[in-house]
PDB file of C-alpha atoms and ligand atoms in Angstrom:
ATOM      1  CA  UNK E1462      41.914  38.288 -46.055  1.00  0.00           C
ATOM      2  CA  UNK E1463      38.538  37.574 -44.367  1.00  0.00           C
ATOM      3  CA  UNK E1464      35.883  35.194 -45.714  1.00  0.00           C
ATOM      4  CA  UNK E1465      33.892  38.230 -46.589  1.00  0.00           C
ATOM      5  CA  UNK E1466      36.271  39.229 -49.307  1.00  0.00           C
ATOM      6  CA  UNK E1467      35.195  39.177 -52.888  1.00  0.00           C
ATOM      7  CA  UNK E1468      34.452  35.896 -54.344  1.00  0.00           C
ATOM      8  CA  UNK E1469      37.773  34.401 -56.106  1.00  0.00           C
ATOM      9  CA  UNK E1470      37.887  32.952 -59.499  1.00  0.00           C
ATOM     10  CA  UNK E1471      39.449  29.401 -59.359  1.00  0.00           C
ATOM     11  CA  UNK E1472      42.116  30.788 -61.845  1.00  0.00           C
ATOM     12  CA  UNK E1473      43.274  33.064 -58.991  1.00  0.00           C
ATOM     13  CA  UNK E1474      44.123  30.049 -56.868  1.00  0.00           C
ATOM     14  CA  UNK E1475      46.913  27.555 -57.098  1.00  0.00           C
ATOM     15  CA  UNK E1476      47.627  24.571 -54.430  1.00  0.00           C
ATOM     16  CA  UNK E1477      50.916  24.066 -53.513  1.00  0.00           C
ATOM     17  CA  UNK E1478      51.160  20.352 -52.341  1.00  0.00           C
ATOM     18  CA  UNK E1479      52.666  17.158 -52.303  1.00  0.00           C
ATOM     19  CA  UNK E1480      51.109  13.719 -53.248  1.00  0.00           C
ATOM     20  CA  UNK E1481      51.763  11.688 -50.074  1.00  0.00           C
ATOM     21  CA  UNK E1482      51.202  14.684 -47.436  1.00  0.00           C
ATOM     22  CA  UNK E1483      48.218  13.550 -45.495  1.00  0.00           C
ATOM     23  CA  UNK E1484      47.147  17.321 -44.827  1.00  0.00           C
ATOM     24  CA  UNK E1485      47.233  17.880 -48.676  1.00  0.00           C
ATOM     25  CA  UNK E1486      45.182  14.802 -49.164  1.00  0.00           C
ATOM     26  CA  UNK E1487      42.505  16.389 -46.899  1.00  0.00           C
ATOM     27  CA  UNK E1488      42.544  19.538 -49.140  1.00  0.00           C
ATOM     28  CA  UNK E1489      42.254  17.567 -52.325  1.00  0.00           C
ATOM     29  CA  UNK E1490      39.311  15.594 -50.921  1.00  0.00           C
ATOM     30  CA  UNK E1491      37.584  18.930 -49.967  1.00  0.00           C
ATOM     31  CA  UNK E1492      38.148  19.933 -53.530  1.00  0.00           C
ATOM     32  CA  UNK E1493      36.543  16.884 -54.908  1.00  0.00           C
ATOM     33  CA  UNK E1494      33.675  17.216 -52.801  1.00  0.00           C
ATOM     34  CA  UNK E1495      33.251  20.776 -54.022  1.00  0.00           C
ATOM     35  CA  UNK E1496      33.793  19.802 -57.640  1.00  0.00           C
ATOM     36  CA  UNK E1497      36.637  22.262 -57.799  1.00  0.00           C
ATOM     37  CA  UNK E1498      39.544  22.031 -59.940  1.00  0.00           C
ATOM     38  CA  UNK E1499      42.487  24.199 -59.078  1.00  0.00           C
ATOM     39  CA  UNK E1500      45.936  24.329 -60.478  1.00  0.00           C
ATOM     40  CA  UNK E1501      48.225  21.902 -58.547  1.00  0.00           C
ATOM     41  CA  UNK E1502      51.783  22.656 -58.033  1.00  0.00           C
ATOM     42  CA  UNK E1503      53.569  19.740 -56.636  1.00  0.00           C
ATOM     43  CA  UNK E1504      56.590  20.850 -54.548  1.00  0.00           C
ATOM     44  CA  UNK E1505      58.149  17.308 -54.569  1.00  0.00           C
ATOM     45  CA  UNK E1506      58.040  16.545 -58.256  1.00  0.00           C
ATOM     46  CA  UNK E1507      58.556  20.113 -59.425  1.00  0.00           C
ATOM     47  CA  UNK E1508      61.298  21.682 -57.185  1.00  0.00           C
ATOM     48  CA  UNK E1509      60.874  25.094 -58.983  1.00  0.00           C
ATOM     49  CA  UNK E1510      57.347  25.105 -57.333  1.00  0.00           C
ATOM     50  CA  UNK E1511      58.999  24.624 -53.913  1.00  0.00           C
ATOM     51  CA  UNK E1512      61.520  27.390 -54.435  1.00  0.00           C
ATOM     52  CA  UNK E1513      58.641  29.692 -55.497  1.00  0.00           C
ATOM     53  CA  UNK E1514      56.630  28.669 -52.384  1.00  0.00           C
ATOM     54  CA  UNK E1515      59.518  29.513 -50.124  1.00  0.00           C
ATOM     55  CA  UNK E1516      60.247  32.749 -52.017  1.00  0.00           C
ATOM     56  CA  UNK E1517      56.652  34.138 -51.780  1.00  0.00           C
ATOM     57  CA  UNK E1518      55.272  32.329 -48.631  1.00  0.00           C
ATOM     58  CA  UNK E1519      58.314  32.288 -46.415  1.00  0.00           C
ATOM     59  CA  UNK E1520      58.578  28.387 -45.927  1.00  0.00           C
ATOM     60  CA  UNK E1521      58.175  25.226 -47.918  1.00  0.00           C
ATOM     61  CA  UNK E1522      55.339  23.709 -45.724  1.00  0.00           C
ATOM     62  CA  UNK E1523      52.502  22.145 -47.797  1.00  0.00           C
ATOM     63  CA  UNK E1524      49.583  22.533 -48.292  1.00  0.00           C
ATOM     64  CA  UNK E1525      49.606  26.095 -49.174  1.00  0.00           C
ATOM     65  CA  UNK E1526      46.939  27.984 -51.183  1.00  0.00           C
ATOM     66  CA  UNK E1527      48.069  30.865 -53.260  1.00  0.00           C
ATOM     67  CA  UNK E1528      45.481  33.445 -53.814  1.00  0.00           C
ATOM     68  CA  UNK E1529      46.278  36.086 -56.613  1.00  0.00           C
ATOM     69  CA  UNK E1530      44.148  38.853 -55.524  1.00  0.00           C
ATOM     70  CA  UNK E1531      42.732  41.203 -58.284  1.00  0.00           C
ATOM     71  CA  UNK E1532      44.322  44.133 -56.804  1.00  0.00           C
ATOM     72  CA  UNK E1533      47.814  42.533 -57.504  1.00  0.00           C
ATOM     73  CA  UNK E1534      48.539  41.166 -53.900  1.00  0.00           C
ATOM     74  CA  UNK E1535      49.492  37.532 -53.470  1.00  0.00           C
ATOM     75  CA  UNK E1536      48.213  35.719 -50.338  1.00  0.00           C
ATOM     76  CA  UNK E1537      49.925  32.500 -49.173  1.00  0.00           C
ATOM     77  CA  UNK E1538      47.443  30.607 -46.982  1.00  0.00           C
ATOM     78  CA  UNK E1539      49.201  27.564 -45.128  1.00  0.00           C
ATOM     79  CA  UNK E1540      47.256  25.279 -42.785  1.00  0.00           C
ATOM     80  CA  UNK E1541      44.978  22.645 -44.292  1.00  0.00           C
ATOM     81  CA  UNK E1542      41.955  23.544 -42.036  1.00  0.00           C
ATOM     82  CA  UNK E1543      42.162  27.167 -43.172  1.00  0.00           C
ATOM     83  CA  UNK E1544      42.404  26.183 -46.717  1.00  0.00           C
ATOM     84  CA  UNK E1545      39.407  23.855 -46.545  1.00  0.00           C
ATOM     85  CA  UNK E1546      37.352  26.525 -44.661  1.00  0.00           C
ATOM     86  CA  UNK E1547      38.206  28.970 -47.329  1.00  0.00           C
ATOM     87  CA  UNK E1548      37.391  26.714 -50.220  1.00  0.00           C
ATOM     88  CA  UNK E1549      34.065  25.720 -48.587  1.00  0.00           C
ATOM     89  CA  UNK E1550      33.124  29.452 -47.901  1.00  0.00           C
ATOM     90  CA  UNK E1551      33.650  30.601 -51.384  1.00  0.00           C
ATOM     91  CA  UNK E1552      32.944  27.428 -53.552  1.00  0.00           C
ATOM     92  CA  UNK E1553      30.386  25.597 -51.405  1.00  0.00           C
TER      93      UNK E1553
HETATM   94  N1  LIG G 486      49.368  22.151 -39.771  1.00  0.00           N
HETATM   95  C1  LIG G 486      49.608  21.810 -41.040  1.00  0.00           C
HETATM   96  C2  LIG G 486      50.807  20.791 -41.156  1.00  0.00           C
HETATM   97  C3  LIG G 486      51.366  20.765 -42.506  1.00  0.00           C
HETATM   98  C4  LIG G 486      52.562  19.984 -42.630  1.00  0.00           C
HETATM   99  O1  LIG G 486      52.965  19.332 -41.661  1.00  0.00           O
HETATM  100  N2  LIG G 486      53.115  19.630 -43.807  1.00  0.00           N
HETATM  101  C5  LIG G 486      54.263  18.800 -44.001  1.00  0.00           C
HETATM  102  C6  LIG G 486      54.144  17.762 -45.074  1.00  0.00           C
HETATM  103  S1  LIG G 486      52.955  16.616 -44.595  1.00  0.00           S
HETATM  104  C7  LIG G 486      55.411  19.637 -44.478  1.00  0.00           C
HETATM  105  O2  LIG G 486      55.359  20.406 -45.394  1.00  0.00           O
HETATM  106  N3  LIG G 486      56.541  19.559 -43.692  1.00  0.00           N
HETATM  107  C8  LIG G 486      57.785  20.203 -44.285  1.00  0.00           C
HETATM  108  C9  LIG G 486      57.863  21.571 -43.904  1.00  0.00           C
HETATM  109  O3  LIG G 486      57.082  22.038 -42.945  1.00  0.00           O
HETATM  110  O4  LIG G 486      58.735  22.459 -44.455  1.00  0.00           O
HETATM  111  C10 LIG G 486      48.464  21.681 -41.850  1.00  0.00           C
HETATM  112  O5  LIG G 486      47.518  21.138 -41.443  1.00  0.00           O
HETATM  113  O6  LIG G 486      48.397  22.050 -43.077  1.00  0.00           O
END
């Protein structure tokens, strides 16, 4: 999905993350700066979310932003820098 795609609603997004992952911290800081509240799915404390991430995205690496597009497609965006760029582009 490119940054020119339609503006997503926060309800379409979920952040798979782990509290002590430094890359996840960077994403959460960016969210705070944007005043953006997203559903947080912690893969360490909630193993079902880790299973969901691996099943959908292909690997358990966090952070991963899940984007449920209005056309029914689900996108799994790994890489903290890409996630931060996406959030700033759409919610900045
Ligand atoms: N380049 C990635 C690094 C992400 C990363 O290394 N995450 C670690 C946690 S700090 C992880 O999930 N490792 C376990 C795995 O890859 O399955 C980013 O910036 O998001």
